[in-house]
Amino acid sequence: MYSKLRKGICTCQEELVVEGYFYNVSNTPVSGVTGLSFDVYDVNRELVAHAEVVDEPTDEVKLADMKLNPGECKYWSFIIQSPNKGLDLTESTVEHEFKYDSFDKVKLEDGIKTYYNNKKINFSKTKPKVENGRTLVPIRAITEAMGAKVDWDGKTSTATITRDDVSIKLKIGDKEAYVNGEKVQLDVPAKIENGSTLVPLRFIGETFGAQIFWGQDAKIIIIAE
């Protein structure tokens, strides 16, 4: 289970709302949460706040009702009372501890499972694969899921992926890519396998501003925006 703290700067002395998401990258559904504890640290690893979260009788939304299946994420938030004015949380981190009852491990299909904003991405004949420690995925499936457009130049074996004001150019077999015209070095190049173009998932996702989470045991990838 991962959590991600949204970045922010405290501008008031009364309270600071800290928010983010929990990501389940295991093969175990999580349910029956009885308590959460948080430690928030600033960029210098100084403890900013500690919070204990438990269900109260008056709560409309209860921790015990939260359930996270493999590949799912949930929004969370809590309030830091009387923080230091001007507290910079731009590079802050959050650590947490869960107390919960979990179901038995579920049987997942073989191979790498990929989710985008809680929705599973289905791949047809060519599946994601790991090469040199990097995950390559079929370009059409990942770009369609993220709402991007793909143009293919057969003469130069170059794929151009665009979304909003971001343009990515990848040439098959080339470890150099271009983002809005600027050269970027890749760990692994795009390749063609079984007639499908495979591209480095983390590079594509993070270039478009997404966060990538990897669960080794369950082989689950979560792409979240």
PDB file of N, CA, C and O in Angstrom, residues 91-156:
ATOM      1  N   GLU A  91       8.327  19.764  -0.961  1.00  0.00           N
ATOM      2  CA  GLU A  91       9.073  18.512  -1.084  1.00  0.00           C
ATOM      3  C   GLU A  91       8.850  17.621   0.137  1.00  0.00           C
ATOM      4  O   GLU A  91       9.723  16.865   0.532  1.00  0.00           O
ATOM      5  N   SER A  92       7.674  17.715   0.734  1.00  0.00           N
ATOM      6  CA  SER A  92       7.406  16.963   1.954  1.00  0.00           C
ATOM      7  C   SER A  92       7.088  15.503   1.652  1.00  0.00           C
ATOM      8  O   SER A  92       6.819  15.119   0.520  1.00  0.00           O
ATOM      9  N   THR A  93       7.135  14.683   2.694  1.00  0.00           N
ATOM     10  CA  THR A  93       6.791  13.273   2.569  1.00  0.00           C
ATOM     11  C   THR A  93       5.843  12.886   3.693  1.00  0.00           C
ATOM     12  O   THR A  93       5.780  13.547   4.725  1.00  0.00           O
ATOM     13  N   VAL A  94       5.096  11.820   3.470  1.00  0.00           N
ATOM     14  CA  VAL A  94       4.189  11.316   4.496  1.00  0.00           C
ATOM     15  C   VAL A  94       4.449   9.829   4.680  1.00  0.00           C
ATOM     16  O   VAL A  94       4.646   9.096   3.720  1.00  0.00           O
ATOM     17  N   GLU A  95       4.517   9.411   5.936  1.00  0.00           N
ATOM     18  CA  GLU A  95       4.651   7.998   6.259  1.00  0.00           C
ATOM     19  C   GLU A  95       3.433   7.587   7.072  1.00  0.00           C
ATOM     20  O   GLU A  95       2.909   8.372   7.857  1.00  0.00           O
ATOM     21  N   HIS A  96       2.976   6.365   6.892  1.00  0.00           N
ATOM     22  CA  HIS A  96       1.731   5.965   7.537  1.00  0.00           C
ATOM     23  C   HIS A  96       1.794   4.519   8.000  1.00  0.00           C
ATOM     24  O   HIS A  96       2.638   3.740   7.573  1.00  0.00           O
ATOM     25  N   GLU A  97       0.876   4.193   8.882  1.00  0.00           N
ATOM     26  CA  GLU A  97       0.711   2.817   9.344  1.00  0.00           C
ATOM     27  C   GLU A  97      -0.769   2.480   9.311  1.00  0.00           C
ATOM     28  O   GLU A  97      -1.600   3.250   9.798  1.00  0.00           O
ATOM     29  N   PHE A  98      -1.113   1.341   8.702  1.00  0.00           N
ATOM     30  CA  PHE A  98      -2.497   0.903   8.610  1.00  0.00           C
ATOM     31  C   PHE A  98      -2.798  -0.146   9.671  1.00  0.00           C
ATOM     32  O   PHE A  98      -1.955  -0.975   9.995  1.00  0.00           O
ATOM     33  N   LYS A  99      -4.020  -0.105  10.171  1.00  0.00           N
ATOM     34  CA  LYS A  99      -4.548  -1.200  10.972  1.00  0.00           C
ATOM     35  C   LYS A  99      -5.833  -1.638  10.281  1.00  0.00           C
ATOM     36  O   LYS A  99      -6.780  -0.866  10.177  1.00  0.00           O
ATOM     37  N   TYR A 100      -5.855  -2.867   9.771  1.00  0.00           N
ATOM     38  CA  TYR A 100      -7.022  -3.289   9.012  1.00  0.00           C
ATOM     39  C   TYR A 100      -7.139  -4.806   8.983  1.00  0.00           C
ATOM     40  O   TYR A 100      -6.197  -5.543   9.253  1.00  0.00           O
ATOM     41  N   ASP A 101      -8.359  -5.259   8.644  1.00  0.00           N
ATOM     42  CA  ASP A 101      -8.618  -6.664   8.363  1.00  0.00           C
ATOM     43  C   ASP A 101      -8.587  -6.811   6.851  1.00  0.00           C
ATOM     44  O   ASP A 101      -9.201  -6.013   6.140  1.00  0.00           O
ATOM     45  N   SER A 102      -7.887  -7.817   6.343  1.00  0.00           N
ATOM     46  CA  SER A 102      -7.809  -7.978   4.893  1.00  0.00           C
ATOM     47  C   SER A 102      -8.381  -9.321   4.475  1.00  0.00           C
ATOM     48  O   SER A 102      -8.401 -10.276   5.247  1.00  0.00           O
ATOM     49  N   PHE A 103      -8.855  -9.385   3.234  1.00  0.00           N
ATOM     50  CA  PHE A 103      -9.356 -10.631   2.684  1.00  0.00           C
ATOM     51  C   PHE A 103      -8.184 -11.546   2.341  1.00  0.00           C
ATOM     52  O   PHE A 103      -7.027 -11.142   2.353  1.00  0.00           O
ATOM     53  N   ASP A 104      -8.501 -12.787   2.011  1.00  0.00           N
ATOM     54  CA  ASP A 104      -7.465 -13.677   1.499  1.00  0.00           C
ATOM     55  C   ASP A 104      -6.948 -13.127   0.180  1.00  0.00           C
ATOM     56  O   ASP A 104      -7.646 -12.394  -0.529  1.00  0.00           O
ATOM     57  N   LYS A 105      -5.733 -13.511  -0.161  1.00  0.00           N
ATOM     58  CA  LYS A 105      -5.174 -13.062  -1.431  1.00  0.00           C
ATOM     59  C   LYS A 105      -6.045 -13.543  -2.588  1.00  0.00           C
ATOM     60  O   LYS A 105      -6.526 -14.663  -2.594  1.00  0.00           O
ATOM     61  N   VAL A 106      -6.234 -12.659  -3.549  1.00  0.00           N
ATOM     62  CA  VAL A 106      -7.051 -13.014  -4.704  1.00  0.00           C
ATOM     63  C   VAL A 106      -6.153 -13.547  -5.812  1.00  0.00           C
ATOM     64  O   VAL A 106      -4.969 -13.230  -5.879  1.00  0.00           O
ATOM     65  N   LYS A 107      -6.730 -14.363  -6.673  1.00  0.00           N
ATOM     66  CA  LYS A 107      -5.968 -14.911  -7.789  1.00  0.00           C
ATOM     67  C   LYS A 107      -6.041 -13.927  -8.944  1.00  0.00           C
ATOM     68  O   LYS A 107      -7.117 -13.622  -9.452  1.00  0.00           O
ATOM     69  N   LEU A 108      -4.896 -13.407  -9.339  1.00  0.00           N
ATOM     70  CA  LEU A 108      -4.821 -12.479 -10.457  1.00  0.00           C
ATOM     71  C   LEU A 108      -4.271 -13.205 -11.676  1.00  0.00           C
ATOM     72  O   LEU A 108      -3.530 -14.176 -11.556  1.00  0.00           O
ATOM     73  N   GLU A 109      -4.645 -12.718 -12.856  1.00  0.00           N
ATOM     74  CA  GLU A 109      -4.127 -13.342 -14.063  1.00  0.00           C
ATOM     75  C   GLU A 109      -2.618 -13.135 -14.153  1.00  0.00           C
ATOM     76  O   GLU A 109      -2.066 -12.224 -13.543  1.00  0.00           O
ATOM     77  N   ASP A 110      -1.970 -14.010 -14.901  1.00  0.00           N
ATOM     78  CA  ASP A 110      -0.531 -13.909 -15.055  1.00  0.00           C
ATOM     79  C   ASP A 110      -0.158 -12.633 -15.808  1.00  0.00           C
ATOM     80  O   ASP A 110      -0.964 -12.067 -16.544  1.00  0.00           O
ATOM     81  N   GLY A 111       1.090 -12.220 -15.651  1.00  0.00           N
ATOM     82  CA  GLY A 111       1.575 -11.054 -16.369  1.00  0.00           C
ATOM     83  C   GLY A 111       1.367  -9.767 -15.593  1.00  0.00           C
ATOM     84  O   GLY A 111       0.897  -9.758 -14.450  1.00  0.00           O
ATOM     85  N   ILE A 112       1.717  -8.660 -16.227  1.00  0.00           N
ATOM     86  CA  ILE A 112       1.648  -7.340 -15.595  1.00  0.00           C
ATOM     87  C   ILE A 112       0.248  -6.759 -15.771  1.00  0.00           C
ATOM     88  O   ILE A 112      -0.286  -6.727 -16.882  1.00  0.00           O
ATOM     89  N   LYS A 113      -0.348  -6.328 -14.648  1.00  0.00           N
ATOM     90  CA  LYS A 113      -1.657  -5.686 -14.680  1.00  0.00           C
ATOM     91  C   LYS A 113      -1.471  -4.177 -14.586  1.00  0.00           C
ATOM     92  O   LYS A 113      -0.720  -3.702 -13.739  1.00  0.00           O
ATOM     93  N   THR A 114      -2.145  -3.424 -15.440  1.00  0.00           N
ATOM     94  CA  THR A 114      -1.965  -1.976 -15.497  1.00  0.00           C
ATOM     95  C   THR A 114      -3.304  -1.277 -15.294  1.00  0.00           C
ATOM     96  O   THR A 114      -4.297  -1.632 -15.937  1.00  0.00           O
ATOM     97  N   TYR A 115      -3.314  -0.284 -14.387  1.00  0.00           N
ATOM     98  CA  TYR A 115      -4.529   0.471 -14.087  1.00  0.00           C
ATOM     99  C   TYR A 115      -4.264   1.961 -14.285  1.00  0.00           C
ATOM    100  O   TYR A 115      -3.215   2.470 -13.896  1.00  0.00           O
ATOM    101  N   TYR A 116      -5.241   2.632 -14.876  1.00  0.00           N
ATOM    102  CA  TYR A 116      -5.167   4.083 -15.030  1.00  0.00           C
ATOM    103  C   TYR A 116      -6.376   4.698 -14.334  1.00  0.00           C
ATOM    104  O   TYR A 116      -7.519   4.452 -14.728  1.00  0.00           O
ATOM    105  N   ASN A 117      -6.118   5.460 -13.272  1.00  0.00           N
ATOM    106  CA  ASN A 117      -7.199   6.099 -12.508  1.00  0.00           C
ATOM    107  C   ASN A 117      -8.311   5.105 -12.160  1.00  0.00           C
ATOM    108  O   ASN A 117      -9.492   5.337 -12.426  1.00  0.00           O
ATOM    109  N   ASN A 118      -7.909   3.975 -11.570  1.00  0.00           N
ATOM    110  CA  ASN A 118      -8.830   2.933 -11.078  1.00  0.00           C
ATOM    111  C   ASN A 118      -9.434   2.063 -12.180  1.00  0.00           C
ATOM    112  O   ASN A 118     -10.208   1.157 -11.887  1.00  0.00           O
ATOM    113  N   LYS A 119      -9.109   2.306 -13.432  1.00  0.00           N
ATOM    114  CA  LYS A 119      -9.667   1.508 -14.520  1.00  0.00           C
ATOM    115  C   LYS A 119      -8.574   0.642 -15.131  1.00  0.00           C
ATOM    116  O   LYS A 119      -7.505   1.130 -15.492  1.00  0.00           O
ATOM    117  N   LYS A 120      -8.859  -0.650 -15.243  1.00  0.00           N
ATOM    118  CA  LYS A 120      -7.873  -1.584 -15.783  1.00  0.00           C
ATOM    119  C   LYS A 120      -7.709  -1.375 -17.285  1.00  0.00           C
ATOM    120  O   LYS A 120      -8.693  -1.222 -18.020  1.00  0.00           O
ATOM    121  N   ILE A 121      -6.467  -1.360 -17.736  1.00  0.00           N
ATOM    122  CA  ILE A 121      -6.167  -1.252 -19.161  1.00  0.00           C
ATOM    123  C   ILE A 121      -6.022  -2.663 -19.716  1.00  0.00           C
ATOM    124  O   ILE A 121      -5.227  -3.463 -19.216  1.00  0.00           O
ATOM    125  N   ASN A 122      -6.797  -2.974 -20.727  1.00  0.00           N
ATOM    126  CA  ASN A 122      -6.745  -4.299 -21.340  1.00  0.00           C
ATOM    127  C   ASN A 122      -5.862  -4.265 -22.581  1.00  0.00           C
ATOM    128  O   ASN A 122      -6.022  -3.405 -23.450  1.00  0.00           O
ATOM    129  N   PHE A 123      -4.931  -5.191 -22.640  1.00  0.00           N
ATOM    130  CA  PHE A 123      -4.035  -5.308 -23.784  1.00  0.00           C
ATOM    131  C   PHE A 123      -4.439  -6.535 -24.591  1.00  0.00           C
ATOM    132  O   PHE A 123      -4.812  -7.565 -24.022  1.00  0.00           O
ATOM    133  N   SER A 124      -4.350  -6.439 -25.904  1.00  0.00           N
ATOM    134  CA  SER A 124      -4.804  -7.535 -26.758  1.00  0.00           C
ATOM    135  C   SER A 124      -3.710  -8.576 -26.950  1.00  0.00           C
ATOM    136  O   SER A 124      -3.345  -9.291 -26.027  1.00  0.00           O
ATOM    137  N   LYS A 125      -3.148  -8.653 -28.139  1.00  0.00           N
ATOM    138  CA  LYS A 125      -2.207  -9.740 -28.429  1.00  0.00           C
ATOM    139  C   LYS A 125      -0.834  -9.528 -27.807  1.00  0.00           C
ATOM    140  O   LYS A 125      -0.132 -10.487 -27.486  1.00  0.00           O
ATOM    141  N   THR A 126      -0.421  -8.284 -27.632  1.00  0.00           N
ATOM    142  CA  THR A 126       0.902  -8.006 -27.071  1.00  0.00           C
ATOM    143  C   THR A 126       0.748  -7.455 -25.665  1.00  0.00           C
ATOM    144  O   THR A 126       0.048  -6.468 -25.449  1.00  0.00           O
ATOM    145  N   LYS A 127       1.391  -8.093 -24.701  1.00  0.00           N
ATOM    146  CA  LYS A 127       1.272  -7.719 -23.296  1.00  0.00           C
ATOM    147  C   LYS A 127       2.461  -6.858 -22.869  1.00  0.00           C
ATOM    148  O   LYS A 127       3.517  -6.870 -23.502  1.00  0.00           O
ATOM    149  N   PRO A 128       2.317  -6.117 -21.765  1.00  0.00           N
ATOM    150  CA  PRO A 128       3.459  -5.377 -21.220  1.00  0.00           C
ATOM    151  C   PRO A 128       4.592  -6.328 -20.858  1.00  0.00           C
ATOM    152  O   PRO A 128       4.363  -7.489 -20.505  1.00  0.00           O
ATOM    153  N   LYS A 129       5.813  -5.833 -20.928  1.00  0.00           N
ATOM    154  CA  LYS A 129       6.970  -6.651 -20.578  1.00  0.00           C
ATOM    155  C   LYS A 129       8.015  -5.781 -19.899  1.00  0.00           C
ATOM    156  O   LYS A 129       8.030  -4.554 -20.072  1.00  0.00           O
ATOM    157  N   VAL A 130       8.866  -6.412 -19.109  1.00  0.00           N
ATOM    158  CA  VAL A 130       9.949  -5.705 -18.427  1.00  0.00           C
ATOM    159  C   VAL A 130      11.250  -5.987 -19.160  1.00  0.00           C
ATOM    160  O   VAL A 130      11.586  -7.141 -19.440  1.00  0.00           O
ATOM    161  N   GLU A 131      11.968  -4.913 -19.475  1.00  0.00           N
ATOM    162  CA  GLU A 131      13.240  -5.029 -20.175  1.00  0.00           C
ATOM    163  C   GLU A 131      14.243  -4.077 -19.532  1.00  0.00           C
ATOM    164  O   GLU A 131      13.988  -2.873 -19.453  1.00  0.00           O
ATOM    165  N   ASN A 132      15.347  -4.630 -19.048  1.00  0.00           N
ATOM    166  CA  ASN A 132      16.370  -3.826 -18.367  1.00  0.00           C
ATOM    167  C   ASN A 132      15.779  -3.008 -17.217  1.00  0.00           C
ATOM    168  O   ASN A 132      16.139  -1.849 -16.999  1.00  0.00           O
ATOM    169  N   GLY A 133      14.845  -3.633 -16.496  1.00  0.00           N
ATOM    170  CA  GLY A 133      14.258  -2.970 -15.337  1.00  0.00           C
ATOM    171  C   GLY A 133      13.190  -1.947 -15.658  1.00  0.00           C
ATOM    172  O   GLY A 133      12.670  -1.286 -14.756  1.00  0.00           O
ATOM    173  N   ARG A 134      12.820  -1.804 -16.923  1.00  0.00           N
ATOM    174  CA  ARG A 134      11.792  -0.846 -17.331  1.00  0.00           C
ATOM    175  C   ARG A 134      10.633  -1.571 -17.995  1.00  0.00           C
ATOM    176  O   ARG A 134      10.833  -2.540 -18.726  1.00  0.00           O
ATOM    177  N   THR A 135       9.415  -1.085 -17.737  1.00  0.00           N
ATOM    178  CA  THR A 135       8.228  -1.709 -18.308  1.00  0.00           C
ATOM    179  C   THR A 135       7.885  -1.065 -19.641  1.00  0.00           C
ATOM    180  O   THR A 135       7.756   0.156 -19.747  1.00  0.00           O
ATOM    181  N   LEU A 136       7.748  -1.903 -20.664  1.00  0.00           N
ATOM    182  CA  LEU A 136       7.327  -1.462 -21.987  1.00  0.00           C
ATOM    183  C   LEU A 136       5.880  -1.892 -22.207  1.00  0.00           C
ATOM    184  O   LEU A 136       5.507  -3.020 -21.884  1.00  0.00           O
ATOM    185  N   VAL A 137       5.064  -0.990 -22.749  1.00  0.00           N
ATOM    186  CA  VAL A 137       3.650  -1.287 -22.967  1.00  0.00           C
ATOM    187  C   VAL A 137       3.257  -0.923 -24.397  1.00  0.00           C
ATOM    188  O   VAL A 137       3.869  -0.041 -25.014  1.00  0.00           O
ATOM    189  N   PRO A 138       2.234  -1.593 -24.950  1.00  0.00           N
ATOM    190  CA  PRO A 138       1.749  -1.243 -26.287  1.00  0.00           C
ATOM    191  C   PRO A 138       1.283   0.209 -26.341  1.00  0.00           C
ATOM    192  O   PRO A 138       0.506   0.658 -25.500  1.00  0.00           O
ATOM    193  N   ILE A 139       1.745   0.922 -27.330  1.00  0.00           N
ATOM    194  CA  ILE A 139       1.530   2.362 -27.400  1.00  0.00           C
ATOM    195  C   ILE A 139       0.055   2.731 -27.531  1.00  0.00           C
ATOM    196  O   ILE A 139      -0.412   3.698 -26.917  1.00  0.00           O
ATOM    197  N   ARG A 140      -0.702   1.978 -28.321  1.00  0.00           N
ATOM    198  CA  ARG A 140      -2.099   2.345 -28.560  1.00  0.00           C
ATOM    199  C   ARG A 140      -2.925   2.256 -27.283  1.00  0.00           C
ATOM    200  O   ARG A 140      -3.719   3.146 -26.971  1.00  0.00           O
ATOM    201  N   ALA A 141      -2.750   1.174 -26.539  1.00  0.00           N
ATOM    202  CA  ALA A 141      -3.557   0.971 -25.333  1.00  0.00           C
ATOM    203  C   ALA A 141      -3.280   2.043 -24.289  1.00  0.00           C
ATOM    204  O   ALA A 141      -4.207   2.603 -23.687  1.00  0.00           O
ATOM    205  N   ILE A 142      -2.007   2.354 -24.060  1.00  0.00           N
ATOM    206  CA  ILE A 142      -1.672   3.304 -23.001  1.00  0.00           C
ATOM    207  C   ILE A 142      -2.061   4.728 -23.378  1.00  0.00           C
ATOM    208  O   ILE A 142      -2.558   5.500 -22.555  1.00  0.00           O
ATOM    209  N   THR A 143      -1.865   5.100 -24.641  1.00  0.00           N
ATOM    210  CA  THR A 143      -2.195   6.470 -25.042  1.00  0.00           C
ATOM    211  C   THR A 143      -3.701   6.690 -25.098  1.00  0.00           C
ATOM    212  O   THR A 143      -4.196   7.755 -24.718  1.00  0.00           O
ATOM    213  N   GLU A 144      -4.448   5.687 -25.555  1.00  0.00           N
ATOM    214  CA  GLU A 144      -5.905   5.825 -25.575  1.00  0.00           C
ATOM    215  C   GLU A 144      -6.455   5.955 -24.160  1.00  0.00           C
ATOM    216  O   GLU A 144      -7.376   6.738 -23.903  1.00  0.00           O
ATOM    217  N   ALA A 145      -5.892   5.182 -23.224  1.00  0.00           N
ATOM    218  CA  ALA A 145      -6.348   5.258 -21.834  1.00  0.00           C
ATOM    219  C   ALA A 145      -6.093   6.643 -21.252  1.00  0.00           C
ATOM    220  O   ALA A 145      -6.901   7.162 -20.473  1.00  0.00           O
ATOM    221  N   MET A 146      -4.969   7.264 -21.629  1.00  0.00           N
ATOM    222  CA  MET A 146      -4.602   8.568 -21.081  1.00  0.00           C
ATOM    223  C   MET A 146      -5.145   9.733 -21.900  1.00  0.00           C
ATOM    224  O   MET A 146      -4.871  10.893 -21.588  1.00  0.00           O
ATOM    225  N   GLY A 147      -5.901   9.431 -22.944  1.00  0.00           N
ATOM    226  CA  GLY A 147      -6.492  10.495 -23.744  1.00  0.00           C
ATOM    227  C   GLY A 147      -5.518  11.203 -24.655  1.00  0.00           C
ATOM    228  O   GLY A 147      -5.704  12.380 -24.990  1.00  0.00           O
ATOM    229  N   ALA A 148      -4.481  10.492 -25.091  1.00  0.00           N
ATOM    230  CA  ALA A 148      -3.485  11.073 -25.992  1.00  0.00           C
ATOM    231  C   ALA A 148      -3.717  10.582 -27.421  1.00  0.00           C
ATOM    232  O   ALA A 148      -4.430   9.605 -27.656  1.00  0.00           O
ATOM    233  N   LYS A 149      -3.081  11.257 -28.364  1.00  0.00           N
ATOM    234  CA  LYS A 149      -3.193  10.911 -29.781  1.00  0.00           C
ATOM    235  C   LYS A 149      -1.846  10.421 -30.287  1.00  0.00           C
ATOM    236  O   LYS A 149      -0.800  10.943 -29.902  1.00  0.00           O
ATOM    237  N   VAL A 150      -1.879   9.404 -31.161  1.00  0.00           N
ATOM    238  CA  VAL A 150      -0.643   8.844 -31.718  1.00  0.00           C
ATOM    239  C   VAL A 150      -0.637   9.003 -33.232  1.00  0.00           C
ATOM    240  O   VAL A 150      -1.615   8.668 -33.904  1.00  0.00           O
ATOM    241  N   ASP A 151       0.467   9.519 -33.767  1.00  0.00           N
ATOM    242  CA  ASP A 151       0.696   9.574 -35.213  1.00  0.00           C
ATOM    243  C   ASP A 151       1.943   8.753 -35.518  1.00  0.00           C
ATOM    244  O   ASP A 151       2.965   8.874 -34.822  1.00  0.00           O
ATOM    245  N   TRP A 152       1.861   7.930 -36.563  1.00  0.00           N
ATOM    246  CA  TRP A 152       2.965   7.034 -36.908  1.00  0.00           C
ATOM    247  C   TRP A 152       3.540   7.397 -38.272  1.00  0.00           C
ATOM    248  O   TRP A 152       2.806   7.537 -39.250  1.00  0.00           O
ATOM    249  N   ASP A 153       4.857   7.574 -38.328  1.00  0.00           N
ATOM    250  CA  ASP A 153       5.565   7.845 -39.576  1.00  0.00           C
ATOM    251  C   ASP A 153       6.338   6.587 -39.945  1.00  0.00           C
ATOM    252  O   ASP A 153       7.383   6.287 -39.362  1.00  0.00           O
ATOM    253  N   GLY A 154       5.797   5.837 -40.905  1.00  0.00           N
ATOM    254  CA  GLY A 154       6.416   4.575 -41.296  1.00  0.00           C
ATOM    255  C   GLY A 154       7.770   4.745 -41.950  1.00  0.00           C
ATOM    256  O   GLY A 154       8.632   3.863 -41.852  1.00  0.00           O
ATOM    257  N   LYS A 155       7.996   5.868 -42.625  1.00  0.00           N
ATOM    258  CA  LYS A 155       9.270   6.081 -43.315  1.00  0.00           C
ATOM    259  C   LYS A 155      10.432   6.219 -42.336  1.00  0.00           C
ATOM    260  O   LYS A 155      11.540   5.748 -42.591  1.00  0.00           O
ATOM    261  N   THR A 156      10.176   6.870 -41.208  1.00  0.00           N
ATOM    262  CA  THR A 156      11.245   7.085 -40.221  1.00  0.00           C
ATOM    263  C   THR A 156      11.080   6.210 -38.980  1.00  0.00           C
ATOM    264  O   THR A 156      11.891   6.296 -38.054  1.00  0.00           O
TER     265      THR A 156
END
